[in-house]
């Protein structure tokens, strides 16, 4: 019981000389209270740091106890709390009789502060001999006129009854009589909690007498009532209907904590539809009114748990959940949208989509915090609704297509992915979407958006007029054809216009430097600047900004876009030749397409673009040229371009649908089997234990980490780390238990000598983002004895940390100090990294944003690239984002994206590129990116070490950091 004292170890200042007991005695003998106060503070500081100072007890009784100074009395109570009260034989010291008399006088003191402080001290007293003479005085305090005294008197009686029931056996009845006449809410709450903890039947009896007054109670008393209802409902004799009625009334409480606890309890009491809907409404109201974002996230998670248990009941509350979108925090908005999307049904989909469209338009017109991320969330939500409910697809697709020209590339790419999926799943919308897409062609700004649009047009422009309109729009976005000839002519015109200006500048006597400067722009064209130029509009024509968007992207070196453009042109020409009766028109389109492809190739080989064309894009464009030149004889290429491409996309969508359905099926697993035993609580014997597990107890179990893992003996032993050697005078070993943000070290200390080790202290220090919560107290261990010490360490980030330290204890003389150095404890980063998933767009965004990269070269004796990938996934706790069908098949190359999140919200990305050499060895590299340096370094070290464990070669995996 002695370890329940709630005081803090205070670090004394080592640079100052500590006073001796003689000096402290002399200081206590002074007549000035201020000097005594300072002396008492020094005494408490020394005692809290391990020196009991038993020789000062009588001096404190003689010179401090008689004082009437309130500050000194408060320090005196702290002194009584921590001073040794028993002798070496375990019996109470004789001096404590004087202390008991002093405490009795303070309990009857006319000042309510002194009475209340003394009663609070009695709650911490664990000596029955001291408490017994004070019982009558404590009973008297129950009738004091001040509420501060009465509420502390209740707590003192509660504590005495809890630990020494024989001292005050009638405590529950005494408190029951007292609470009936008490008017103060705080005093009532303390008395009610005591009745609930000591005699629950008396608490229920009191609750029945004041049932109508419960809505008028204050917040703390209402919370106590809710706790009693939750506990009493587990008994067979509980009036459940009456309790549910009470909880329903508490749902209307203005206190947020009462409303939250009432909703939790209501769900535990009943699963009726009305109760579930009322609890969910209370949660949503809390999310709307509470300003703390953490509270919003907690209650939204509660609503999500409710929805998983009662799917159909909460469908009508989807619009209420979407009201939480008014919160400015992007995490709250994301959690809200995810929850609302799960609650969407055919009955409310139109309302939900209408609200999402309004918010989407607002992001275009107004400036929100993290506007781009929020817009992307809304687009993904609308996308999900449209695919799930086909009746709204036609309404939203045209609204979303207004954002294909958005400056935020990720949002525009998401819109294009949505349009592509709608085109495949809803054939009746294809014609209108193609028309709308062609109208927005000139508004597109990025290569990824253009590539998606060109693929859609190439696949779904199915009529002759649509194909001809598409070709016209492509010509418009490309500008003048051929590309190379027009660029050369434009450069010559700019040089010709700049010539006369240069001569004027050269003849000018005031010019001290060349006035004309030829500059090479980003697109490879030349521009001339002159202070005397009067034809700046002609020069401006050579800038990229003045060029059509598709032409500008090609000049900037986006040849992948050129390859996609060639493929789309090939598909449209081949399809027009199939469906068209006008052979002349088909030949015209084919020659026009071949001219565009030839222009792309010639432009890529010229000096105008920022970089030359790559081999892959060149080969793709030339393949398309050869295909068009062999029309209509090449039937195989026609099958590939017009049939197989669409079939591959259809299979991809079907694979995504199957994956989604499997995830939903996993969520809907049967938790109760048909042949499980039915438990009747009323028929269950008491000796078999409780009738059920309390939901609150389960929450506490989860919070403390006891329910997260079912550790067997072998797994526990694997976490035991030996800290000292067997030949050391002190043997120590630690069991390392990692739970979320805490590391608990359970240390066993064994004295291997035949002497008593005094003031033995385990001193720890940390390296990395680790923080020791409190310093372990000193202990005295007898010969060949052992002792258990617990140390708590807080973790603040995902980084490999090191805990090191030593054991210090006193030697035979006061000046000797012995020290045993401990082995280092390395904190494994894998305890904080969990597999996670994200979309391809999110992965690319984070990859471009994160500034820390760690590159690890592959060095292993594993000869199978798929086996090596599985080994890395198992070693790093990362999940593979690349679909399984993309990794299937036999190939000498493998590329995959990996992703994981830490408990602290840190993202870890990895890209693995492998190649199987001719000699059977696997080579390649793994690039790790993160926002902070620690997680990138730690993951790289983990991968390198895991490679060593399986590598046969003596070389090490190289690692380099780029910041």
Short mmCIF file of N, CA, C and O in Angstrom, two decimals, residues 842-853 899 906-909 929-932:
data_model
loop_
_atom_site.label_atom_id
_atom_site.label_comp_id
_atom_site.label_asym_id
_atom_site.label_seq_id
_atom_site.Cartn_x
_atom_site.Cartn_y
_atom_site.Cartn_z
N UNK A 842 -2.52 9.44 -54.47
CA UNK A 842 -1.97 9.86 -53.19
C UNK A 842 -0.51 9.46 -53.06
O UNK A 842 0.31 10.22 -52.54
N UNK A 843 -0.19 8.26 -53.54
CA UNK A 843 1.20 7.80 -53.47
C UNK A 843 2.11 8.72 -54.29
O UNK A 843 3.18 9.12 -53.82
N UNK A 844 1.68 9.08 -55.49
CA UNK A 844 2.51 9.95 -56.34
C UNK A 844 2.66 11.34 -55.74
O UNK A 844 3.72 11.96 -55.81
N UNK A 845 1.58 11.85 -55.14
CA UNK A 845 1.67 13.17 -54.51
C UNK A 845 2.67 13.15 -53.35
O UNK A 845 3.52 14.05 -53.24
N UNK A 846 2.56 12.14 -52.49
CA UNK A 846 3.48 12.07 -51.37
C UNK A 846 4.91 11.83 -51.85
O UNK A 846 5.86 12.37 -51.27
N UNK A 847 5.07 11.06 -52.90
CA UNK A 847 6.41 10.77 -53.42
C UNK A 847 7.09 12.06 -53.90
O UNK A 847 8.29 12.24 -53.72
N UNK A 848 6.31 12.93 -54.51
CA UNK A 848 6.89 14.19 -55.00
C UNK A 848 7.09 15.21 -53.87
O UNK A 848 7.97 16.06 -53.96
N UNK A 849 6.29 15.11 -52.79
CA UNK A 849 6.39 16.07 -51.70
C UNK A 849 7.49 15.73 -50.70
O UNK A 849 8.14 16.62 -50.18
N UNK A 850 7.70 14.44 -50.43
CA UNK A 850 8.62 14.06 -49.37
C UNK A 850 10.06 14.35 -49.78
O UNK A 850 10.47 14.07 -50.92
N UNK A 851 10.82 14.89 -48.86
CA UNK A 851 12.14 15.40 -49.19
C UNK A 851 13.27 14.45 -48.80
O UNK A 851 14.39 14.62 -49.27
N UNK A 852 13.01 13.46 -47.95
CA UNK A 852 14.08 12.56 -47.54
C UNK A 852 13.97 11.25 -48.30
O UNK A 852 12.93 10.64 -48.36
N UNK A 853 15.09 10.85 -48.89
CA UNK A 853 15.14 9.59 -49.64
C UNK A 853 16.34 8.78 -49.20
O UNK A 853 17.44 9.32 -49.03
N UNK A 899 3.87 0.73 -49.13
CA UNK A 899 3.39 1.84 -48.30
C UNK A 899 3.10 1.34 -46.90
O UNK A 899 2.65 0.21 -46.70
N UNK A 906 2.98 9.11 -39.48
CA UNK A 906 4.01 9.35 -40.48
C UNK A 906 3.85 8.34 -41.62
O UNK A 906 3.60 7.16 -41.39
N UNK A 907 4.02 8.83 -42.84
CA UNK A 907 3.90 7.98 -44.02
C UNK A 907 5.28 7.50 -44.46
O UNK A 907 6.25 8.28 -44.46
N UNK A 908 5.36 6.25 -44.84
CA UNK A 908 6.60 5.67 -45.36
C UNK A 908 6.32 5.07 -46.73
O UNK A 908 5.44 4.21 -46.87
N UNK A 909 7.03 5.56 -47.74
CA UNK A 909 6.87 5.08 -49.11
C UNK A 909 8.13 4.34 -49.54
O UNK A 909 9.23 4.68 -49.10
N UNK A 929 11.16 6.82 -49.20
CA UNK A 929 10.93 8.26 -49.02
C UNK A 929 10.00 8.47 -47.84
O UNK A 929 9.06 7.72 -47.62
N UNK A 930 10.27 9.55 -47.10
CA UNK A 930 9.43 9.93 -45.97
C UNK A 930 9.60 11.42 -45.74
O UNK A 930 10.50 12.06 -46.29
N UNK A 931 8.72 11.95 -44.90
CA UNK A 931 8.75 13.38 -44.61
C UNK A 931 9.86 13.73 -43.63
O UNK A 931 10.33 14.85 -43.59
N UNK A 932 10.23 12.77 -42.78
CA UNK A 932 11.27 13.00 -41.80
C UNK A 932 12.45 12.06 -42.07
O UNK A 932 12.30 11.00 -42.67
#
